[in-house]
Amino acid sequence: MKRVKVGVIGVGYLGKFHAEKYASLPHVELVGVVDTDKKRAQEIASNLKISAFNSYHDILSKDKVDAVSIVVPTSLHYRIAKDFLSQGIDVLLEKPITNTLEEADELIKEAGKKKTVFQVGHLERFNAAVMAAEGIVHNPLFIECSRLSPFPNRSTDVDVILDVMIHDIDIILNFVKSDMESVDVVGLPVITDKADIANTRIRFKNGCIANITASRVSQERKRKITIYQHDVYVSIDYAHQNMTVFRKQTPAGRGKNRELPHIVEESIKIEKNDTLLEEIKAFVNSVITRKPPVVSGEDGRRALEVAQLIQKAGMWEVGSGK
């Protein structure tokens, strides 16, 4: 099989891991890494025994690469992704897809015109516990999410909604097959001049309600989602890739002697995975087979649209501390 030639644009905290995962795959030739920080690019390239570049234009050619991961600040997503897609080069673009819906539409249009693979990096879709839940979750009625972490000292170009909450937005939209009806939000800036903690309640037209809390100023780390249905609810710990299913069991018998239903707990055995590696393997598979990506540009746009609706409904004043 022909090896897929790949480049990684941006090798900061997350981009470094992208490069390492590609380097581990047998069907991939990691051509090089690109970063405006020359020292950083050279350090990563030296460790992986590949080439370092300081401008993405150095590999902007089908002769150089078949595909790229773009792991740069969100403000640069559109310009860089558009340049590669227009050259017929497949793109894995980190979330959020772009700054605006208009930019997202342009990228989706360009990918369609050039028949390129365009995948958006919503990582939790490849979490082993989330994938296991897809066969159990059918018609959610209520969803509760908590995603809390200490301040990361990165991704400060976006608020907590685009930085953190958008992971759960994407998962919820994948589970709830319905349009939104309304959004209620409260949040506040703590360390940055943008919202660093937020809570939102989304009402869907099919009756489902999702309550999401996201914080990047917490003292604890927590990444959990609980999905309630009629006779079962599913609890997922993203971080530990655990899933527990709780089912209502109705005792036999009739009349006044009949016992009340009780809850039966079942821990689902899950083979844990390297979520980022699975995301990158899925992208490479789409590049090779030309099958649609697991997380499409349209998926990324939909998550961005909901995130922006949440931002607009927010009750904080950006930059004011109120």
XYZ file of C-alpha atoms in Angstrom, residues 68-291:
224
model
C -2.254 17.677 6.688
C -3.297 18.216 10.280
C -3.858 21.902 11.041
C -3.320 22.619 14.733
C -3.027 26.406 14.945
C -5.023 29.188 16.672
C -8.650 29.336 15.501
C -8.144 32.710 13.809
C -5.800 31.002 11.327
C -7.967 27.956 10.585
C -9.833 29.364 7.608
C -6.907 30.784 5.664
C -4.618 27.794 6.067
C -7.309 25.136 5.530
C -8.630 26.956 2.448
C -5.142 27.025 0.910
C -4.645 23.274 1.357
C -8.164 22.274 0.303
C -7.859 24.390 -2.843
C -4.771 22.353 -3.778
C -6.725 19.096 -3.414
C -4.950 18.193 -0.159
C -6.972 16.396 2.539
C -7.333 18.251 5.841
C -7.823 17.336 9.487
C -8.659 20.671 11.113
C -8.699 21.054 14.877
C -11.889 22.306 16.556
C -13.558 24.732 16.467
C -13.812 24.572 12.699
C -13.453 28.344 12.123
C -14.256 31.712 13.673
C -17.440 32.233 11.659
C -20.155 30.191 9.982
C -19.403 31.942 6.694
C -15.800 30.711 6.862
C -17.007 27.183 7.689
C -19.364 27.251 4.701
C -16.509 28.304 2.424
C -14.303 25.424 3.598
C -17.103 22.886 3.201
C -17.811 24.216 -0.297
C -14.132 24.090 -1.254
C -13.763 20.519 0.061
C -16.792 19.452 -1.966
C -15.519 21.145 -5.111
C -12.081 19.530 -4.853
C -13.459 16.200 -3.529
C -11.059 16.332 -0.584
C -11.443 14.670 2.804
C -12.274 17.368 5.340
C -12.400 16.152 8.945
C -12.874 18.330 12.043
C -11.028 17.387 15.219
C -13.845 16.719 17.673
C -11.786 14.286 19.703
C -14.432 12.826 22.033
C -16.219 11.139 19.123
C -13.355 8.627 19.166
C -13.466 8.018 22.923
C -14.015 4.276 23.448
C -16.825 4.864 25.964
C -18.660 7.271 23.652
C -18.422 4.826 20.757
C -19.745 2.027 22.999
C -22.718 4.201 23.997
C -23.847 4.666 20.405
C -25.547 1.285 20.455
C -27.425 2.085 23.677
C -28.392 5.735 23.330
C -31.460 6.064 21.108
C -33.881 8.717 22.327
C -32.399 10.889 25.094
C -34.798 12.874 27.276
C -32.283 14.668 29.499
C -28.499 15.032 29.316
C -26.192 16.324 32.047
C -22.562 17.220 31.243
C -19.667 18.487 33.365
C -16.282 19.352 31.875
C -14.024 20.972 34.465
C -10.270 21.558 34.551
C -7.640 23.940 35.938
C -6.585 26.866 33.750
C -4.510 25.463 30.842
C -2.445 28.602 30.009
C -3.277 28.037 26.334
C -6.239 28.463 23.961
C -6.805 31.928 25.419
C -7.815 33.218 21.983
C -11.269 31.673 22.543
C -13.679 31.474 25.479
C -14.539 28.351 27.469
C -17.420 27.589 25.109
C -15.241 27.221 22.014
C -12.307 25.845 23.996
C -14.022 23.261 26.192
C -17.818 23.132 25.962
C -17.821 22.520 22.216
C -16.680 18.914 22.838
C -19.949 18.162 24.623
C -21.982 20.204 22.159
C -20.738 17.952 19.357
C -21.456 14.746 21.324
C -24.960 15.932 22.244
C -25.791 16.931 18.668
C -24.637 13.492 17.532
C -26.980 11.800 20.020
C -29.998 14.125 19.829
C -31.463 14.110 16.333
C -33.477 17.300 16.675
C -33.279 21.025 16.058
C -32.815 23.386 18.992
C -35.717 25.342 20.465
C -34.044 27.621 23.025
C -30.841 28.300 24.943
C -30.304 29.721 28.446
C -26.759 30.597 29.543
C -24.845 32.090 32.430
C -21.078 32.533 32.562
C -18.295 34.829 33.605
C -14.671 35.724 32.918
C -12.284 34.841 35.743
C -8.702 34.833 34.458
C -9.088 36.000 30.854
C -11.323 38.725 29.431
C -13.564 35.987 28.001
C -15.927 33.576 29.732
C -13.846 31.018 31.640
C -16.804 29.223 33.216
C -20.290 28.779 31.783
C -23.468 26.789 32.197
C -26.017 26.371 29.445
C -29.377 24.661 29.138
C -30.409 23.671 25.626
C -34.002 22.735 24.835
C -34.558 20.697 21.696
C -37.760 20.609 19.672
C -38.231 16.893 20.368
C -38.421 17.625 24.129
C -34.871 16.674 25.126
C -33.043 19.050 27.493
C -29.251 19.205 27.824
C -27.527 20.907 30.739
C -23.813 21.601 30.203
C -21.289 23.027 32.669
C -17.828 23.910 31.390
C -14.980 25.428 33.380
C -11.288 25.992 32.772
C -10.743 27.548 36.231
C -11.677 24.577 38.405
C -9.490 22.976 41.054
C -10.668 19.535 39.986
C -10.661 17.661 36.707
C -13.963 16.189 35.649
C -15.243 15.102 32.245
C -18.543 13.270 32.529
C -21.828 12.995 30.677
C -25.028 11.268 31.801
C -27.772 10.509 29.286
C -31.295 9.716 30.528
C -33.862 7.780 28.498
C -37.247 6.236 29.399
C -36.084 3.055 31.140
C -32.322 3.442 31.131
C -29.656 6.014 31.753
C -26.005 5.918 30.730
C -23.131 7.495 32.638
C -19.842 8.070 30.794
C -16.541 9.166 32.282
C -14.643 10.546 29.300
C -11.306 10.731 31.098
C -11.300 7.137 32.354
C -13.294 5.771 29.391
C -15.772 4.107 31.709
C -19.462 3.544 31.033
C -22.145 2.410 33.457
C -25.701 1.605 32.401
C -28.577 1.879 34.866
C -31.807 0.087 33.960
C -35.214 0.118 35.603
C -36.277 -3.372 36.637
C -39.961 -3.910 37.380
C -40.711 -6.749 39.847
C -43.316 -9.368 39.080
C -46.664 -9.309 40.846
C -49.794 -7.200 40.847
C -51.922 -5.089 43.107
C -50.937 -3.568 46.428
C -48.361 -6.299 47.153
C -46.346 -5.382 44.112
C -42.889 -3.926 44.894
C -41.685 -0.655 43.455
C -39.289 -0.836 40.480
C -35.603 -0.657 41.325
C -32.459 0.316 39.469
C -30.005 -2.321 38.259
C -26.446 -1.157 37.606
C -24.292 -2.671 34.880
C -20.668 -1.710 34.251
C -19.891 -2.127 30.573
C -16.524 -3.633 29.768
C -14.688 -1.272 27.451
C -11.290 -1.676 25.877
C -9.724 1.737 26.400
C -8.112 3.476 23.468
C -5.801 6.340 22.632
C -8.473 8.799 21.528
C -6.209 11.068 19.482
C -4.590 8.089 17.783
C -8.030 6.727 16.859
C -9.032 10.118 15.454
C -5.896 10.283 13.303
C -6.239 6.654 12.188
C -9.812 7.377 11.119
C -8.612 10.394 9.126
C -5.864 8.386 7.425
C -8.381 5.657 6.620
C -10.635 8.221 4.933
C -7.644 9.556 2.993
C -6.821 6.041 1.750
C -10.359 4.740 1.110
C -11.951 8.118 0.161
C -14.827 7.334 2.518
